[in-house]
Every structure is written in structure tokens, then in C-alpha cells.
mmCIF file of C-alpha atoms in Angstrom:
data_model
loop_
_atom_site.group_PDB
_atom_site.id
_atom_site.type_symbol
_atom_site.label_atom_id
_atom_site.label_comp_id
_atom_site.label_asym_id
_atom_site.label_seq_id
_atom_site.Cartn_x
_atom_site.Cartn_y
_atom_site.Cartn_z
ATOM 1 C CA ASP A 1 179.388 142.640 4.916
ATOM 2 C CA THR A 2 177.045 141.996 8.028
ATOM 3 C CA ALA A 3 176.111 145.476 9.452
ATOM 4 C CA VAL A 4 175.369 144.388 13.360
ATOM 5 C CA SER A 5 177.624 141.834 14.639
ATOM 6 C CA GLN A 6 177.544 139.296 17.526
ATOM 7 C CA THR A 7 179.425 137.181 19.446
ATOM 8 C CA PRO A 8 178.902 134.369 19.922
ATOM 9 C CA LYS A 9 175.781 133.403 18.718
ATOM 10 C CA TYR A 10 175.347 130.383 20.935
ATOM 11 C CA LEU A 11 176.607 130.312 25.236
ATOM 12 C CA VAL A 12 175.888 128.092 27.633
ATOM 13 C CA THR A 13 177.146 127.806 30.994
ATOM 14 C CA GLN A 14 177.096 126.976 34.135
ATOM 15 C CA MET A 15 175.082 129.276 37.170
ATOM 16 C CA GLY A 16 177.446 131.543 38.789
ATOM 17 C CA ASN A 17 179.992 132.040 35.974
ATOM 18 C CA ASP A 18 180.807 135.727 34.222
ATOM 19 C CA LYS A 19 180.112 135.445 31.022
ATOM 20 C CA SER A 20 181.017 138.730 28.169
ATOM 21 C CA ILE A 21 178.942 138.814 25.041
ATOM 22 C CA LYS A 22 180.185 141.516 21.836
ATOM 23 C CA CYS A 23 178.437 143.538 19.657
ATOM 24 C CA GLU A 24 180.499 144.992 16.656
ATOM 25 C CA GLN A 25 178.409 147.302 15.064
ATOM 26 C CA ASN A 26 179.881 148.185 10.677
ATOM 27 C CA LEU A 27 177.677 151.600 9.874
ATOM 28 C CA GLY A 28 178.980 154.485 10.889
ATOM 29 C CA HIS A 29 176.292 154.342 13.881
ATOM 30 C CA ASP A 30 176.851 156.617 17.412
ATOM 31 C CA THR A 31 173.898 155.054 19.112
ATOM 32 C CA MET A 32 173.925 151.541 20.201
ATOM 33 C CA TYR A 33 171.591 149.272 22.549
ATOM 34 C CA TRP A 34 171.669 146.221 23.930
ATOM 35 C CA TYR A 35 167.552 144.093 23.819
ATOM 36 C CA LYS A 36 166.944 141.176 25.881
ATOM 37 C CA GLN A 37 164.327 138.037 24.242
ATOM 38 C CA ASP A 38 162.625 135.881 26.968
ATOM 39 C CA SER A 39 161.346 132.549 26.248
ATOM 40 C CA LYS A 40 158.026 133.920 26.341
ATOM 41 C CA LYS A 41 159.862 136.273 22.775
ATOM 42 C CA PHE A 42 159.041 139.027 25.023
ATOM 43 C CA LEU A 43 161.619 141.659 23.681
ATOM 44 C CA LYS A 44 162.352 144.685 25.986
ATOM 45 C CA ILE A 45 165.438 147.172 26.141
ATOM 46 C CA MET A 46 168.202 147.071 28.288
ATOM 47 C CA PHE A 47 170.849 149.939 27.741
ATOM 48 C CA SER A 48 171.499 152.566 25.093
ATOM 49 C CA TYR A 49 174.437 153.711 24.304
ATOM 50 C CA ASN A 50 175.709 157.163 22.477
ATOM 51 C CA ASN A 51 178.451 158.629 21.614
ATOM 52 C CA LYS A 52 180.199 155.737 24.073
ATOM 53 C CA GLU A 53 178.039 157.763 27.026
ATOM 54 C CA LEU A 54 175.321 155.162 28.575
ATOM 55 C CA ILE A 55 171.478 157.362 28.229
ATOM 56 C CA ILE A 56 168.914 154.407 28.889
ATOM 57 C CA ASN A 57 169.348 152.090 31.275
ATOM 58 C CA GLU A 58 166.750 150.315 32.140
ATOM 59 C CA THR A 59 165.566 148.361 35.542
ATOM 60 C CA VAL A 60 168.722 145.354 34.872
ATOM 61 C CA PRO A 61 170.218 143.720 37.539
ATOM 62 C CA ASN A 62 173.597 145.054 38.617
ATOM 63 C CA ARG A 63 175.007 141.927 37.471
ATOM 64 C CA PHE A 64 175.034 143.416 34.260
ATOM 65 C CA SER A 65 177.638 145.832 32.908
ATOM 66 C CA PRO A 66 177.871 147.042 29.564
ATOM 67 C CA LYS A 67 181.212 149.085 28.374
ATOM 68 C CA SER A 68 181.531 150.919 25.028
ATOM 69 C CA PRO A 69 184.949 151.027 24.497
ATOM 70 C CA ASP A 70 184.147 153.349 20.931
ATOM 71 C CA LYS A 71 181.146 153.997 19.472
ATOM 72 C CA ALA A 72 181.243 150.891 17.057
ATOM 73 C CA HIS A 73 181.702 148.388 19.648
ATOM 74 C CA LEU A 74 178.695 147.689 22.561
ATOM 75 C CA ASN A 75 179.666 144.461 24.960
ATOM 76 C CA LEU A 76 177.433 142.468 27.878
ATOM 77 C CA HIS A 77 179.318 141.649 30.764
ATOM 78 C CA ILE A 78 177.223 139.929 32.832
ATOM 79 C CA ASN A 79 178.113 138.216 36.300
ATOM 80 C CA SER A 80 177.036 135.549 38.302
ATOM 81 C CA LEU A 81 174.832 134.471 36.197
ATOM 82 C CA GLU A 82 171.391 133.452 37.299
ATOM 83 C CA LEU A 83 169.010 130.539 35.427
ATOM 84 C CA GLY A 84 166.649 133.628 35.310
ATOM 85 C CA ASP A 85 169.435 135.162 32.641
ATOM 86 C CA SER A 86 168.650 132.888 29.804
ATOM 87 C CA ALA A 87 167.187 134.393 26.386
ATOM 88 C CA VAL A 88 168.457 135.815 23.770
ATOM 89 C CA TYR A 89 170.190 138.754 23.980
ATOM 90 C CA PHE A 90 170.129 141.166 20.997
ATOM 91 C CA CYS A 91 172.400 144.251 20.062
ATOM 92 C CA ALA A 92 170.939 146.552 17.778
ATOM 93 C CA SER A 93 172.509 149.965 16.266
ATOM 94 C CA SER A 94 170.874 153.187 14.736
ATOM 95 C CA GLN A 95 172.650 156.758 13.364
ATOM 96 C CA GLY A 96 171.158 158.530 16.853
ATOM 97 C CA PRO A 97 169.305 158.070 19.867
ATOM 98 C CA GLY A 98 165.732 158.158 19.316
ATOM 99 C CA PRO A 99 162.830 157.056 17.395
ATOM 100 C CA LEU A 100 163.458 159.238 14.167
ATOM 101 C CA TYR A 101 166.343 156.466 13.520
ATOM 102 C CA GLU A 102 165.522 152.903 12.220
ATOM 103 C CA GLN A 103 167.049 150.254 14.486
ATOM 104 C CA TYR A 104 169.296 147.533 13.233
ATOM 105 C CA PHE A 105 169.476 144.409 14.704
ATOM 106 C CA GLY A 106 172.477 141.557 15.048
ATOM 107 C CA PRO A 107 171.597 137.952 14.852
ATOM 108 C CA GLY A 108 171.250 137.665 18.897
ATOM 109 C CA THR A 109 173.184 135.351 20.964
ATOM 110 C CA ARG A 110 170.910 132.828 23.059
ATOM 111 C CA LEU A 111 172.803 132.485 26.639
ATOM 112 C CA THR A 112 171.588 128.859 28.071
ATOM 113 C CA VAL A 113 172.240 129.005 32.272
ATOM 114 C CA THR A 114 171.874 125.488 33.396
ATOM 115 C CA ALA B 1 153.430 153.971 31.983
ATOM 116 C CA GLN B 2 153.717 153.130 27.809
ATOM 117 C CA THR B 3 152.212 149.874 27.090
ATOM 118 C CA VAL B 4 151.706 148.280 24.185
ATOM 119 C CA THR B 5 148.981 144.868 23.752
ATOM 120 C CA GLN B 6 148.603 142.532 20.209
ATOM 121 C CA SER B 7 145.377 140.479 21.601
ATOM 122 C CA GLN B 8 145.912 138.057 18.593
ATOM 123 C CA PRO B 9 149.559 135.395 19.914
ATOM 124 C CA GLU B 10 149.068 133.499 16.819
ATOM 125 C CA MET B 11 147.545 134.250 12.516
ATOM 126 C CA SER B 12 147.269 132.095 9.910
ATOM 127 C CA VAL B 13 146.717 133.484 6.480
ATOM 128 C CA GLN B 14 146.974 131.114 3.402
ATOM 129 C CA GLU B 15 149.613 132.353 0.499
ATOM 130 C CA ALA B 16 148.256 135.066 -1.267
ATOM 131 C CA GLU B 17 145.827 136.113 0.594
ATOM 132 C CA THR B 18 145.130 139.317 3.213
ATOM 133 C CA VAL B 19 145.803 139.077 6.654
ATOM 134 C CA THR B 20 145.743 142.087 9.841
ATOM 135 C CA LEU B 21 146.904 141.844 12.695
ATOM 136 C CA SER B 22 145.600 144.123 15.767
ATOM 137 C CA CYS B 23 148.257 146.368 18.263
ATOM 138 C CA THR B 24 146.748 148.510 21.122
ATOM 139 C CA TYR B 25 148.858 150.680 22.793
ATOM 140 C CA ASP B 26 147.898 153.116 26.001
ATOM 141 C CA THR B 27 150.551 156.349 26.347
ATOM 142 C CA SER B 28 150.106 160.457 27.395
ATOM 143 C CA GLU B 29 152.436 161.293 25.435
ATOM 144 C CA SER B 30 151.448 163.738 21.903
ATOM 145 C CA ASP B 31 155.025 162.854 20.403
ATOM 146 C CA TYR B 32 155.447 159.214 19.501
ATOM 147 C CA TYR B 33 156.286 156.602 16.613
ATOM 148 C CA LEU B 34 154.741 153.053 16.175
ATOM 149 C CA PHE B 35 156.704 150.513 14.227
ATOM 150 C CA TRP B 36 156.159 147.296 13.526
ATOM 151 C CA TYR B 37 158.706 144.242 13.734
ATOM 152 C CA LYS B 38 159.561 140.980 11.661
ATOM 153 C CA GLN B 39 161.673 138.231 13.066
ATOM 154 C CA PRO B 40 161.254 135.354 10.843
ATOM 155 C CA PRO B 41 163.116 132.128 12.134
ATOM 156 C CA SER B 42 166.224 133.161 11.600
ATOM 157 C CA ARG B 43 165.802 135.550 14.776
ATOM 158 C CA GLN B 44 167.226 138.757 12.908
ATOM 159 C CA MET B 45 164.907 142.083 13.609
ATOM 160 C CA ILE B 46 163.603 143.663 10.646
ATOM 161 C CA LEU B 47 161.533 147.102 10.532
ATOM 162 C CA VAL B 48 158.789 146.369 8.398
ATOM 163 C CA ILE B 49 156.787 150.248 8.967
ATOM 164 C CA ARG B 50 156.422 153.141 10.872
ATOM 165 C CA GLN B 51 154.103 155.595 11.773
ATOM 166 C CA GLU B 52 154.669 158.787 13.019
ATOM 167 C CA ALA B 53 151.720 159.674 15.836
ATOM 168 C CA TYR B 54 151.674 163.236 13.455
ATOM 169 C CA LYS B 55 151.006 161.780 10.409
ATOM 170 C CA GLN B 56 147.842 161.355 9.343
ATOM 171 C CA GLN B 57 147.969 158.998 6.838
ATOM 172 C CA ASN B 58 148.591 155.778 7.106
ATOM 173 C CA ALA B 59 151.959 154.401 6.453
ATOM 174 C CA THR B 60 152.580 151.922 3.186
ATOM 175 C CA GLU B 61 156.046 149.806 2.335
ATOM 176 C CA ASN B 62 154.921 148.019 -1.100
ATOM 177 C CA ARG B 63 152.292 145.232 0.378
ATOM 178 C CA PHE B 64 152.659 145.781 4.142
ATOM 179 C CA SER B 65 150.039 149.095 5.716
ATOM 180 C CA VAL B 66 148.800 149.825 8.685
ATOM 181 C CA ASN B 67 145.308 151.343 9.898
ATOM 182 C CA PHE B 68 146.726 154.098 12.509
ATOM 183 C CA GLN B 69 143.528 155.026 14.487
ATOM 184 C CA LYS B 70 145.032 157.749 16.828
ATOM 185 C CA ALA B 71 142.203 158.678 19.118
ATOM 186 C CA ALA B 72 141.480 154.595 19.331
ATOM 187 C CA LYS B 73 144.796 153.930 19.671
ATOM 188 C CA SER B 74 145.372 151.636 17.856
ATOM 189 C CA PHE B 75 147.775 150.505 15.464
ATOM 190 C CA SER B 76 147.001 147.334 12.701
ATOM 191 C CA LEU B 77 149.467 145.784 10.250
ATOM 192 C CA LYS B 78 147.562 144.317 6.809
ATOM 193 C CA ILE B 79 150.024 142.466 4.444
ATOM 194 C CA SER B 80 148.233 141.325 1.200
ATOM 195 C CA ASP B 81 149.023 139.191 -1.242
ATOM 196 C CA SER B 82 150.714 137.227 1.922
ATOM 197 C CA GLN B 83 153.906 135.260 0.673
ATOM 198 C CA LEU B 84 156.139 132.012 2.566
ATOM 199 C CA GLY B 85 158.611 134.289 3.532
ATOM 200 C CA ASP B 86 155.786 136.837 5.632
ATOM 201 C CA ALA B 87 155.811 133.808 8.049
ATOM 202 C CA ALA B 88 157.555 135.147 11.527
ATOM 203 C CA MET B 89 156.416 136.388 14.419
ATOM 204 C CA TYR B 90 155.769 140.566 14.089
ATOM 205 C CA PHE B 91 155.905 142.407 17.283
ATOM 206 C CA CYS B 92 154.613 146.048 17.342
ATOM 207 C CA ALA B 93 156.209 149.161 19.138
ATOM 208 C CA TYR B 94 155.970 152.114 20.582
ATOM 209 C CA SER B 95 158.322 154.927 21.082
ATOM 210 C CA ARG B 96 158.228 158.194 22.453
ATOM 211 C CA GLY B 97 159.150 161.250 20.809
ATOM 212 C CA GLY B 98 162.934 162.855 21.539
ATOM 213 C CA SER B 99 166.636 161.343 21.728
ATOM 214 C CA GLN B 100 165.357 159.331 24.902
ATOM 215 C CA GLY B 101 162.891 157.242 23.564
ATOM 216 C CA ASN B 102 162.996 153.626 23.631
ATOM 217 C CA LEU B 103 161.024 151.405 22.185
ATOM 218 C CA ILE B 104 158.028 149.300 24.139
ATOM 219 C CA PHE B 105 157.305 145.370 22.529
ATOM 220 C CA GLY B 106 153.942 143.808 22.444
ATOM 221 C CA LYS B 107 153.986 140.621 22.895
ATOM 222 C CA GLY B 108 154.540 139.334 19.589
ATOM 223 C CA THR B 109 151.908 137.753 16.657
ATOM 224 C CA LYS B 110 153.430 134.490 15.735
ATOM 225 C CA LEU B 111 152.393 134.687 11.578
ATOM 226 C CA SER B 112 151.970 130.904 10.111
ATOM 227 C CA VAL B 113 151.406 131.266 5.563
ATOM 228 C CA LYS B 114 149.756 128.147 4.681
ATOM 229 C CA PRO B 115 150.762 126.842 1.089
#
């Protein structure tokens, strides 16, 4: 059983399109995250949700909108895709917010914008 | 602002030998946590070890141990008896304490293990 799963694993699309990445966790965790890893492997948090409420929102363009329909899911929707959005996007979850709780990462979604 | 610096973009170690990966951080917080994550070629991020700043004792997990020098703001990872499966990107990360604390990562060190 995969603890944190993401779909799709690979996504190739053209500039200007709108796309979504889905994330699901079956660990019963309350907190979920989205991270972006750029081409130089630099990993940075984008959003964090706790019990379906947004608690961390780093400086991310408005074109990125997370949605949490329930505690087990955190989807990432991206409007008007740009070349610079090409990256690997990781979803993660933890029992609660903050560093006391270990974060479990999904396998990542490699987004390529052409 | 908190920052995490990994000064070694790449490191190499012979199988069964010991290697140390460096990490320094900058913070004015007193309550914080430090982490080492491993990212193998499969891309999966895996927590290797965690250190609470208030604990003086260095954390250890089997072959992995840290040297936490709080005054120097240094947090190095020592891998003993290196194995081929240890080959990966290693990321040092910082988080301030509290529910708003989020992980701030260094740029990573790529570790190669030679047979």
C-alpha cells in the first residue's frame, strides 16, 4: 500500500494550459504539503494544509491553487502554465503541523512545460 | 530569515568507508529542529535523521549519526560503513519549532559510493 501517492507521475503540457496534480495519503494524517523541486534540485515548500485549512502559503504565484476536499487529499491546480513551472512537485503528509511530526513524501510529479 | 547551506555539491566515498556531509544554518530562533533527508534516484524523499536543538546529545540512527554544534550552527551527517544503497542526494533541512514551522532545505549534496 502506497502511503502518499501522486497522479500523474509525469506531465508534459504546453505553455498557457491549465493542469492539476492529485495527491492522496492513506496514513490518516491531518496535515498535507506541496513542495516544488527545481532543475537544480532545490526543494521549497509551497503550501501546507491542516485539517483542510491552509496554514502555510509561501510566496507562490496566484496561478497555483491548492484544494483540499478532505483530509486525505490535497490537489494542486496550476493555471496558465509557464516554462518556469517545469519542476518536480512533491506532496507530503504528516500527523500534525510543525517539525514534531515526520513528513512522508510522495514519489513526485515531474511537470514539463513546453 | 533562516538559511541552510550545504557547501559540498558532490561527495564520493568508498564502500565500507565513512563519509561526513557538511551543513550550516543561520537562525535567531531558540526552538528549532534540524533534519537530514535522503533522495535516491527514485526521487522519494526519505527522512534519515532528526535533531532537536534543545537536545545536547547527537542523534544517531544505525549507521547514520550527526555532529550538532549549536554555537557554530553546524549540523553534519556522518555515514559509517557506507553501502552502495547510500548513493543519493542528501538534503539538510531546518524548521523552527511550533505548528507554523516548515522545512527549509539546503541545496543538497550528491553522494556517490564506489564499490
